[in-house]
mmCIF file of C-alpha atoms and ligand atoms in Angstrom:
data_model
loop_
_atom_site.group_PDB
_atom_site.id
_atom_site.type_symbol
_atom_site.label_atom_id
_atom_site.label_comp_id
_atom_site.label_asym_id
_atom_site.label_seq_id
_atom_site.Cartn_x
_atom_site.Cartn_y
_atom_site.Cartn_z
ATOM 1 C CA MET A 1 -6.936 15.232 0.957
ATOM 2 C CA ILE A 2 -5.624 16.346 -2.423
ATOM 3 C CA ALA A 3 -3.835 13.166 -3.513
ATOM 4 C CA ASN A 4 -4.439 9.453 -3.034
ATOM 5 C CA TYR A 5 -1.994 6.801 -4.174
ATOM 6 C CA HIS A 6 -3.735 3.692 -2.872
ATOM 7 C CA THR A 7 -6.446 2.692 -5.339
ATOM 8 C CA HIS A 8 -7.569 -0.738 -6.571
ATOM 9 C CA SER A 9 -9.948 -1.812 -9.377
ATOM 10 C CA TYR A 10 -11.610 -4.914 -10.796
ATOM 11 C CA HIS A 11 -8.239 -6.031 -12.177
ATOM 12 C CA CYS A 12 -7.184 -7.639 -8.879
ATOM 13 C CA ARG A 13 -10.389 -9.727 -8.825
ATOM 14 C CA HIS A 14 -11.429 -8.820 -5.274
ATOM 15 C CA ALA A 15 -12.192 -5.117 -5.792
ATOM 16 C CA GLY A 16 -15.144 -3.719 -7.743
ATOM 17 C CA GLY A 17 -15.432 -1.076 -10.424
ATOM 18 C CA LYS A 18 -13.554 0.121 -13.443
ATOM 19 C CA PRO A 19 -10.603 2.501 -13.127
ATOM 20 C CA GLU A 20 -12.671 5.256 -14.770
ATOM 21 C CA GLU A 21 -15.244 5.106 -11.970
ATOM 22 C CA TYR A 22 -12.440 5.653 -9.458
ATOM 23 C CA VAL A 23 -11.198 8.623 -11.475
ATOM 24 C CA LEU A 24 -14.659 10.204 -11.522
ATOM 25 C CA THR A 25 -14.979 9.843 -7.741
ATOM 26 C CA ALA A 26 -11.501 11.280 -7.255
ATOM 27 C CA ILE A 27 -12.452 14.355 -9.302
ATOM 28 C CA LYS A 28 -15.753 14.708 -7.447
ATOM 29 C CA ASN A 29 -13.948 14.548 -4.095
ATOM 30 C CA GLY A 30 -11.489 17.244 -5.102
ATOM 31 C CA LEU A 31 -8.289 15.269 -5.683
ATOM 32 C CA SER A 32 -5.658 16.753 -7.944
ATOM 33 C CA GLU A 33 -3.648 13.496 -8.090
ATOM 34 C CA LEU A 34 -4.747 9.871 -8.242
ATOM 35 C CA GLY A 35 -2.367 6.936 -8.218
ATOM 36 C CA PHE A 36 -3.584 3.475 -9.196
ATOM 37 C CA SER A 37 -1.905 0.782 -7.133
ATOM 38 C CA ASP A 38 -3.679 -2.461 -7.828
ATOM 39 C CA HIS A 39 -2.192 -5.690 -6.438
ATOM 40 C CA VAL A 40 0.906 -6.350 -8.479
ATOM 41 C CA PRO A 41 1.055 -9.274 -10.925
ATOM 42 C CA CYS A 42 3.889 -11.629 -10.061
ATOM 43 C CA PRO A 43 5.405 -14.338 -12.280
ATOM 44 C CA PHE A 44 6.225 -16.643 -9.355
ATOM 45 C CA SER A 45 9.276 -18.761 -10.128
ATOM 46 C CA ASN A 46 7.600 -21.953 -8.894
ATOM 47 C CA GLY A 47 4.319 -21.434 -10.751
ATOM 48 C CA HIS A 48 2.401 -20.335 -7.638
ATOM 49 C CA THR A 49 -0.733 -18.268 -8.359
ATOM 50 C CA SER A 50 -2.267 -15.773 -5.907
ATOM 51 C CA GLY A 51 -5.992 -15.341 -5.597
ATOM 52 C CA PHE A 52 -5.847 -11.626 -4.832
ATOM 53 C CA ARG A 53 -3.739 -10.046 -7.578
ATOM 54 C CA MET A 54 -4.043 -9.496 -11.306
ATOM 55 C CA TYR A 55 -2.610 -12.099 -13.653
ATOM 56 C CA VAL A 56 0.720 -11.416 -15.312
ATOM 57 C CA ASN A 57 -0.879 -11.420 -18.768
ATOM 58 C CA GLU A 58 -3.251 -8.632 -17.675
ATOM 59 C CA THR A 59 -0.453 -6.178 -16.928
ATOM 60 C CA GLU A 60 -0.535 -4.465 -20.304
ATOM 61 C CA THR A 61 -4.325 -4.066 -20.306
ATOM 62 C CA TYR A 62 -4.208 -2.538 -16.824
ATOM 63 C CA VAL A 63 -1.499 -0.069 -17.796
ATOM 64 C CA ASN A 64 -3.168 0.879 -21.088
ATOM 65 C CA GLU A 65 -6.489 1.478 -19.368
ATOM 66 C CA ILE A 66 -4.840 3.887 -16.934
ATOM 67 C CA LEU A 67 -2.842 5.641 -19.652
ATOM 68 C CA GLU A 68 -6.037 6.256 -21.619
ATOM 69 C CA LEU A 69 -7.663 7.757 -18.540
ATOM 70 C CA ARG A 70 -4.588 9.902 -17.896
ATOM 71 C CA GLU A 71 -5.032 11.458 -21.316
ATOM 72 C CA LYS A 72 -8.817 11.704 -21.203
ATOM 73 C CA TYR A 73 -8.842 13.533 -17.857
ATOM 74 C CA GLU A 74 -5.537 15.420 -18.097
ATOM 75 C CA ASP A 75 -7.250 18.800 -17.654
ATOM 76 C CA LYS A 76 -8.893 17.692 -14.418
ATOM 77 C CA ILE A 77 -6.515 15.397 -12.546
ATOM 78 C CA LYS A 78 -3.040 13.858 -12.666
ATOM 79 C CA ILE A 79 -3.173 10.078 -12.944
ATOM 80 C CA TYR A 80 -0.303 7.699 -12.178
ATOM 81 C CA VAL A 81 0.389 4.054 -12.971
ATOM 82 C CA GLY A 82 1.443 2.092 -9.927
ATOM 83 C CA TYR A 83 1.088 -1.125 -7.967
ATOM 84 C CA GLU A 84 0.803 -2.289 -4.403
ATOM 85 C CA ALA A 85 3.574 -4.860 -4.193
ATOM 86 C CA GLU A 86 5.069 -7.131 -1.579
ATOM 87 C CA TYR A 87 8.776 -7.446 -1.073
ATOM 88 C CA TYR A 88 9.359 -11.149 -1.700
ATOM 89 C CA PRO A 89 13.151 -11.656 -1.818
ATOM 90 C CA LYS A 90 13.122 -14.635 -4.203
ATOM 91 C CA GLU A 91 10.511 -13.119 -6.532
ATOM 92 C CA PHE A 92 11.423 -9.446 -6.400
ATOM 93 C CA GLU A 93 13.505 -9.161 -9.567
ATOM 94 C CA GLY A 94 11.018 -11.219 -11.587
ATOM 95 C CA MET A 95 8.120 -9.102 -10.342
ATOM 96 C CA LEU A 96 9.925 -5.855 -11.196
ATOM 97 C CA GLY A 97 11.055 -7.233 -14.555
ATOM 98 C CA ASN A 98 7.455 -7.769 -15.614
ATOM 99 C CA ILE A 99 6.043 -4.384 -14.563
ATOM 100 C CA ARG A 100 9.080 -2.518 -15.926
ATOM 101 C CA LYS A 101 8.133 -3.641 -19.445
ATOM 102 C CA TYR A 102 5.368 -1.022 -19.384
ATOM 103 C CA PRO A 103 5.128 2.602 -18.245
ATOM 104 C CA LEU A 104 5.461 2.719 -14.465
ATOM 105 C CA ASP A 105 5.359 5.682 -12.063
ATOM 106 C CA PHE A 106 5.523 4.204 -8.570
ATOM 107 C CA ILE A 107 5.054 1.183 -6.334
ATOM 108 C CA ILE A 108 3.967 1.055 -2.697
ATOM 109 C CA CYS A 109 4.805 -1.784 -0.325
ATOM 110 C CA GLY A 110 1.966 -3.832 1.170
ATOM 111 C CA GLN A 111 3.597 -6.807 2.887
ATOM 112 C CA HIS A 112 0.623 -9.193 2.961
ATOM 113 C CA PHE A 113 2.715 -12.338 3.476
ATOM 114 C CA LEU A 114 6.084 -13.124 4.973
ATOM 115 C CA ARG A 115 8.969 -14.616 2.992
ATOM 116 C CA ASN A 116 7.731 -15.297 -0.570
ATOM 117 C CA GLU A 117 3.984 -15.839 -0.017
ATOM 118 C CA TYR A 118 3.995 -19.568 -0.933
ATOM 119 C CA ASP A 119 6.369 -20.350 1.943
ATOM 120 C CA GLY A 120 5.316 -17.810 4.587
ATOM 121 C CA PRO A 121 2.276 -16.931 6.715
ATOM 122 C CA TYR A 122 -0.279 -14.155 6.128
ATOM 123 C CA SER A 123 0.959 -11.074 7.987
ATOM 124 C CA GLY A 124 -2.479 -10.097 9.290
ATOM 125 C CA ALA A 125 -3.289 -13.354 11.139
ATOM 126 C CA PRO A 126 -3.382 -12.852 14.929
ATOM 127 C CA ASP A 127 -0.172 -14.252 16.398
ATOM 128 C CA ASN A 128 1.780 -13.703 19.618
ATOM 129 C CA SER A 129 5.076 -14.866 18.140
ATOM 130 C CA PRO A 130 7.878 -12.304 18.648
ATOM 131 C CA GLU A 131 9.822 -14.084 15.898
ATOM 132 C CA LYS A 132 7.069 -13.529 13.338
ATOM 133 C CA LEU A 133 6.842 -9.860 14.339
ATOM 134 C CA ALA A 134 10.616 -9.432 14.031
ATOM 135 C CA GLU A 135 10.611 -11.180 10.663
ATOM 136 C CA TYR A 136 7.906 -8.835 9.394
ATOM 137 C CA VAL A 137 9.877 -5.791 10.565
ATOM 138 C CA ASP A 138 13.065 -7.167 8.971
ATOM 139 C CA GLN A 139 11.315 -7.811 5.682
ATOM 140 C CA VAL A 140 9.563 -4.428 5.502
ATOM 141 C CA SER A 141 12.823 -2.686 6.464
ATOM 142 C CA GLU A 142 14.630 -4.541 3.693
ATOM 143 C CA ALA A 143 11.850 -3.497 1.298
ATOM 144 C CA MET A 144 12.422 0.141 2.246
ATOM 145 C CA SER A 145 16.174 -0.262 1.753
ATOM 146 C CA THR A 146 15.703 -1.236 -1.914
ATOM 147 C CA GLY A 147 14.849 2.373 -2.740
ATOM 148 C CA VAL A 148 11.992 1.509 -5.106
ATOM 149 C CA PHE A 149 9.023 1.751 -2.743
ATOM 150 C CA THR A 150 7.400 5.166 -2.489
ATOM 151 C CA TYR A 151 5.732 4.332 0.815
ATOM 152 C CA VAL A 152 4.602 1.445 3.028
ATOM 153 C CA CYS A 153 0.830 0.791 3.046
ATOM 154 C CA HIS A 154 -0.829 -0.368 6.236
ATOM 155 C CA PRO A 155 2.560 -0.904 7.935
ATOM 156 C CA ASP A 156 0.614 -2.054 11.007
ATOM 157 C CA LEU A 157 -0.897 -5.020 9.120
ATOM 158 C CA ILE A 158 1.166 -7.370 11.297
ATOM 159 C CA ASN A 159 -1.284 -8.555 13.947
ATOM 160 C CA PHE A 160 0.887 -9.141 17.000
ATOM 161 C CA THR A 161 -1.112 -10.165 20.073
ATOM 162 C CA GLY A 162 1.777 -10.590 22.514
ATOM 163 C CA GLU A 163 3.479 -8.256 25.011
ATOM 164 C CA GLU A 164 3.289 -4.511 24.368
ATOM 165 C CA SER A 165 6.975 -4.020 25.229
ATOM 166 C CA VAL A 166 7.975 -6.484 22.498
ATOM 167 C CA TYR A 167 5.673 -4.764 20.001
ATOM 168 C CA ARG A 168 7.064 -1.356 20.897
ATOM 169 C CA LYS A 169 10.684 -2.442 20.492
ATOM 170 C CA GLU A 170 10.063 -3.906 17.024
ATOM 171 C CA ILE A 171 7.917 -1.027 15.756
ATOM 172 C CA VAL A 172 10.607 1.421 16.881
ATOM 173 C CA ARG A 173 12.926 -0.529 14.553
ATOM 174 C CA LEU A 174 10.450 -0.281 11.686
ATOM 175 C CA CYS A 175 10.126 3.487 12.230
ATOM 176 C CA GLU A 176 13.906 3.894 12.339
ATOM 177 C CA ALA A 177 14.118 2.229 8.924
ATOM 178 C CA SER A 178 11.372 4.520 7.626
ATOM 179 C CA VAL A 179 13.358 7.576 8.753
ATOM 180 C CA ARG A 180 16.688 6.152 7.517
ATOM 181 C CA TYR A 181 15.428 5.386 4.006
ATOM 182 C CA GLY A 182 12.955 8.280 3.790
ATOM 183 C CA VAL A 183 9.936 6.057 3.174
ATOM 184 C CA PRO A 184 6.631 7.363 4.592
ATOM 185 C CA LEU A 185 4.152 5.153 6.473
ATOM 186 C CA GLU A 186 0.486 5.026 5.480
ATOM 187 C CA TYR A 187 -2.518 5.471 7.742
ATOM 188 C CA ASN A 188 -5.014 3.167 6.040
ATOM 189 C CA CYS A 189 -8.643 4.238 5.553
ATOM 190 C CA LEU A 190 -9.918 0.777 4.566
ATOM 191 C CA GLY A 191 -8.796 -0.671 7.882
ATOM 192 C CA LEU A 192 -10.131 2.348 9.769
ATOM 193 C CA GLU A 193 -13.578 2.210 8.225
ATOM 194 C CA GLY A 194 -13.787 -1.576 8.436
ATOM 195 C CA HIS A 195 -12.709 -1.681 12.095
ATOM 196 C CA ARG A 196 -9.882 -4.028 11.224
ATOM 197 C CA HIS A 197 -6.966 -4.604 13.602
ATOM 198 C CA TYR A 198 -5.184 -1.748 11.846
ATOM 199 C CA PRO A 199 -4.647 1.186 12.059
ATOM 200 C CA ARG A 200 -3.461 0.321 15.552
ATOM 201 C CA ASP A 201 -3.281 3.262 17.979
ATOM 202 C CA LEU A 202 -0.080 2.093 19.700
ATOM 203 C CA PHE A 203 1.666 1.825 16.330
ATOM 204 C CA TRP A 204 0.858 5.451 15.494
ATOM 205 C CA LYS A 205 1.928 6.690 18.949
ATOM 206 C CA ILE A 206 5.330 5.136 18.248
ATOM 207 C CA VAL A 207 5.387 6.671 14.753
ATOM 208 C CA ALA A 208 4.699 10.100 16.273
ATOM 209 C CA GLU A 209 7.668 9.705 18.639
ATOM 210 C CA SER A 210 9.922 8.589 15.761
ATOM 211 C CA GLY A 211 9.587 11.537 13.409
ATOM 212 C CA ALA A 212 8.783 9.279 10.442
ATOM 213 C CA ASP A 213 6.814 10.796 7.550
ATOM 214 C CA THR A 214 3.189 9.745 7.188
ATOM 215 C CA VAL A 215 0.527 9.765 4.501
ATOM 216 C CA ILE A 216 -3.161 8.843 4.366
ATOM 217 C CA GLY A 217 -4.261 6.207 1.842
ATOM 218 C CA SER A 218 -7.839 5.376 0.850
ATOM 219 C CA ASP A 219 -7.047 1.773 -0.172
ATOM 220 C CA ALA A 220 -10.267 2.038 -2.200
ATOM 221 C CA HIS A 221 -11.682 -1.316 -3.331
ATOM 222 C CA VAL A 222 -14.932 0.272 -4.543
ATOM 223 C CA PRO A 223 -15.081 3.539 -6.489
ATOM 224 C CA ASP A 224 -16.963 5.580 -3.896
ATOM 225 C CA ARG A 225 -14.196 5.040 -1.326
ATOM 226 C CA VAL A 226 -11.615 7.168 -3.142
ATOM 227 C CA ALA A 227 -10.940 10.073 -0.782
ATOM 228 C CA HIS A 228 -14.344 9.526 0.852
ATOM 229 C CA PRO A 229 -14.899 12.817 2.722
ATOM 230 C CA GLU A 230 -16.115 11.372 6.041
ATOM 231 C CA VAL A 231 -13.576 8.557 6.218
ATOM 232 C CA THR A 232 -10.729 10.885 5.265
ATOM 233 C CA ALA A 233 -11.824 13.434 7.891
ATOM 234 C CA LEU A 234 -11.874 10.703 10.515
ATOM 235 C CA ALA A 235 -8.363 9.581 9.539
ATOM 236 C CA GLU A 236 -7.080 13.162 9.626
ATOM 237 C CA ASP A 237 -8.637 13.675 13.041
ATOM 238 C CA LYS A 238 -7.055 10.490 14.397
ATOM 239 C CA MET A 239 -3.649 11.539 13.104
ATOM 240 C CA ARG A 240 -4.030 15.016 14.575
ATOM 241 C CA ARG A 241 -4.614 13.439 17.987
ATOM 242 C CA PHE A 242 -1.275 11.658 17.685
ATOM 243 C CA GLY A 243 0.344 14.955 16.696
ATOM 244 C CA LEU A 244 0.932 13.692 13.164
ATOM 245 C CA VAL A 245 0.707 15.863 10.057
ATOM 246 C CA PRO A 246 0.400 13.591 7.009
ATOM 247 C CA LEU A 247 2.075 14.552 3.739
ATOM 248 C CA GLN A 248 -0.435 15.888 1.220
ATOM 249 C CA ARG A 249 1.675 14.657 -1.689
ATOM 250 C CA VAL A 250 4.505 12.177 -1.821
ATOM 251 C CA SER A 251 7.498 12.218 -4.145
ATOM 252 C CA PHE A 252 7.864 8.971 -6.022
ATOM 253 C CA LYS A 253 10.884 6.743 -5.644
ATOM 254 C CA ASP A 254 11.666 5.666 -9.203
ATOM 255 C CA PRO A 255 10.974 1.930 -9.533
ATOM 256 C CA ASN A 256 12.343 1.668 -13.081
HETATM 257 ZN ZN1 LIG B 301 -6.781 -5.486 -1.938
HETATM 258 ZN ZN1 LIG B 302 -4.472 -2.047 -1.017
#
């Protein structure tokens, strides 16, 4: 692994460590590029507040902290300002409007909730509903169609427990959108190491048949998980078994 674009920090209030600690681990583990993608602040139109993302009034501090690190370590590593963001149709323009006030290199899509968060279920809750699965695929496909998301993180976060044939049909649709809009899909190291329900083998078999681009993301929530050598090797090995060759670097889709 030479680049990782999925990195959190204390700013989102459920990850540990300062951005600089993540940078130092990235350098130690041989990365030449590190993208910060903490959970995006969102000025929800109805006043809703999320427990797992930074506050809107912290945006500038977050960006400035990363810009300082970019300069301090410019001889050793390239550092990018980004966010992991959901595609919430009613909140999308407001969310972008806030982060566009400051320097911004990229955003990646992590669709943690359906609809707009305050009116939709958590994507990762086990559910055998084909409608919920289809809604997730529709929403992530629409996210990709906006042209601002560089890739989709843990695209297999949706935790469908129903019939395999239904799952296959919907994931084929998701992969078709990925190919159509040129948005890579991320094999997620946090889920792999934590034995979560993702990465899901069947999902990645379907990805391999689809020809969609793929990328590995650390999804580091503690500094020592940035490009962790053993976890990354395990992810690479799993992908190799599916016949997948992940991109080493991704080109950003301009979110500005
Ligand atoms: Zn997180
Ligand atoms: Zn994440």
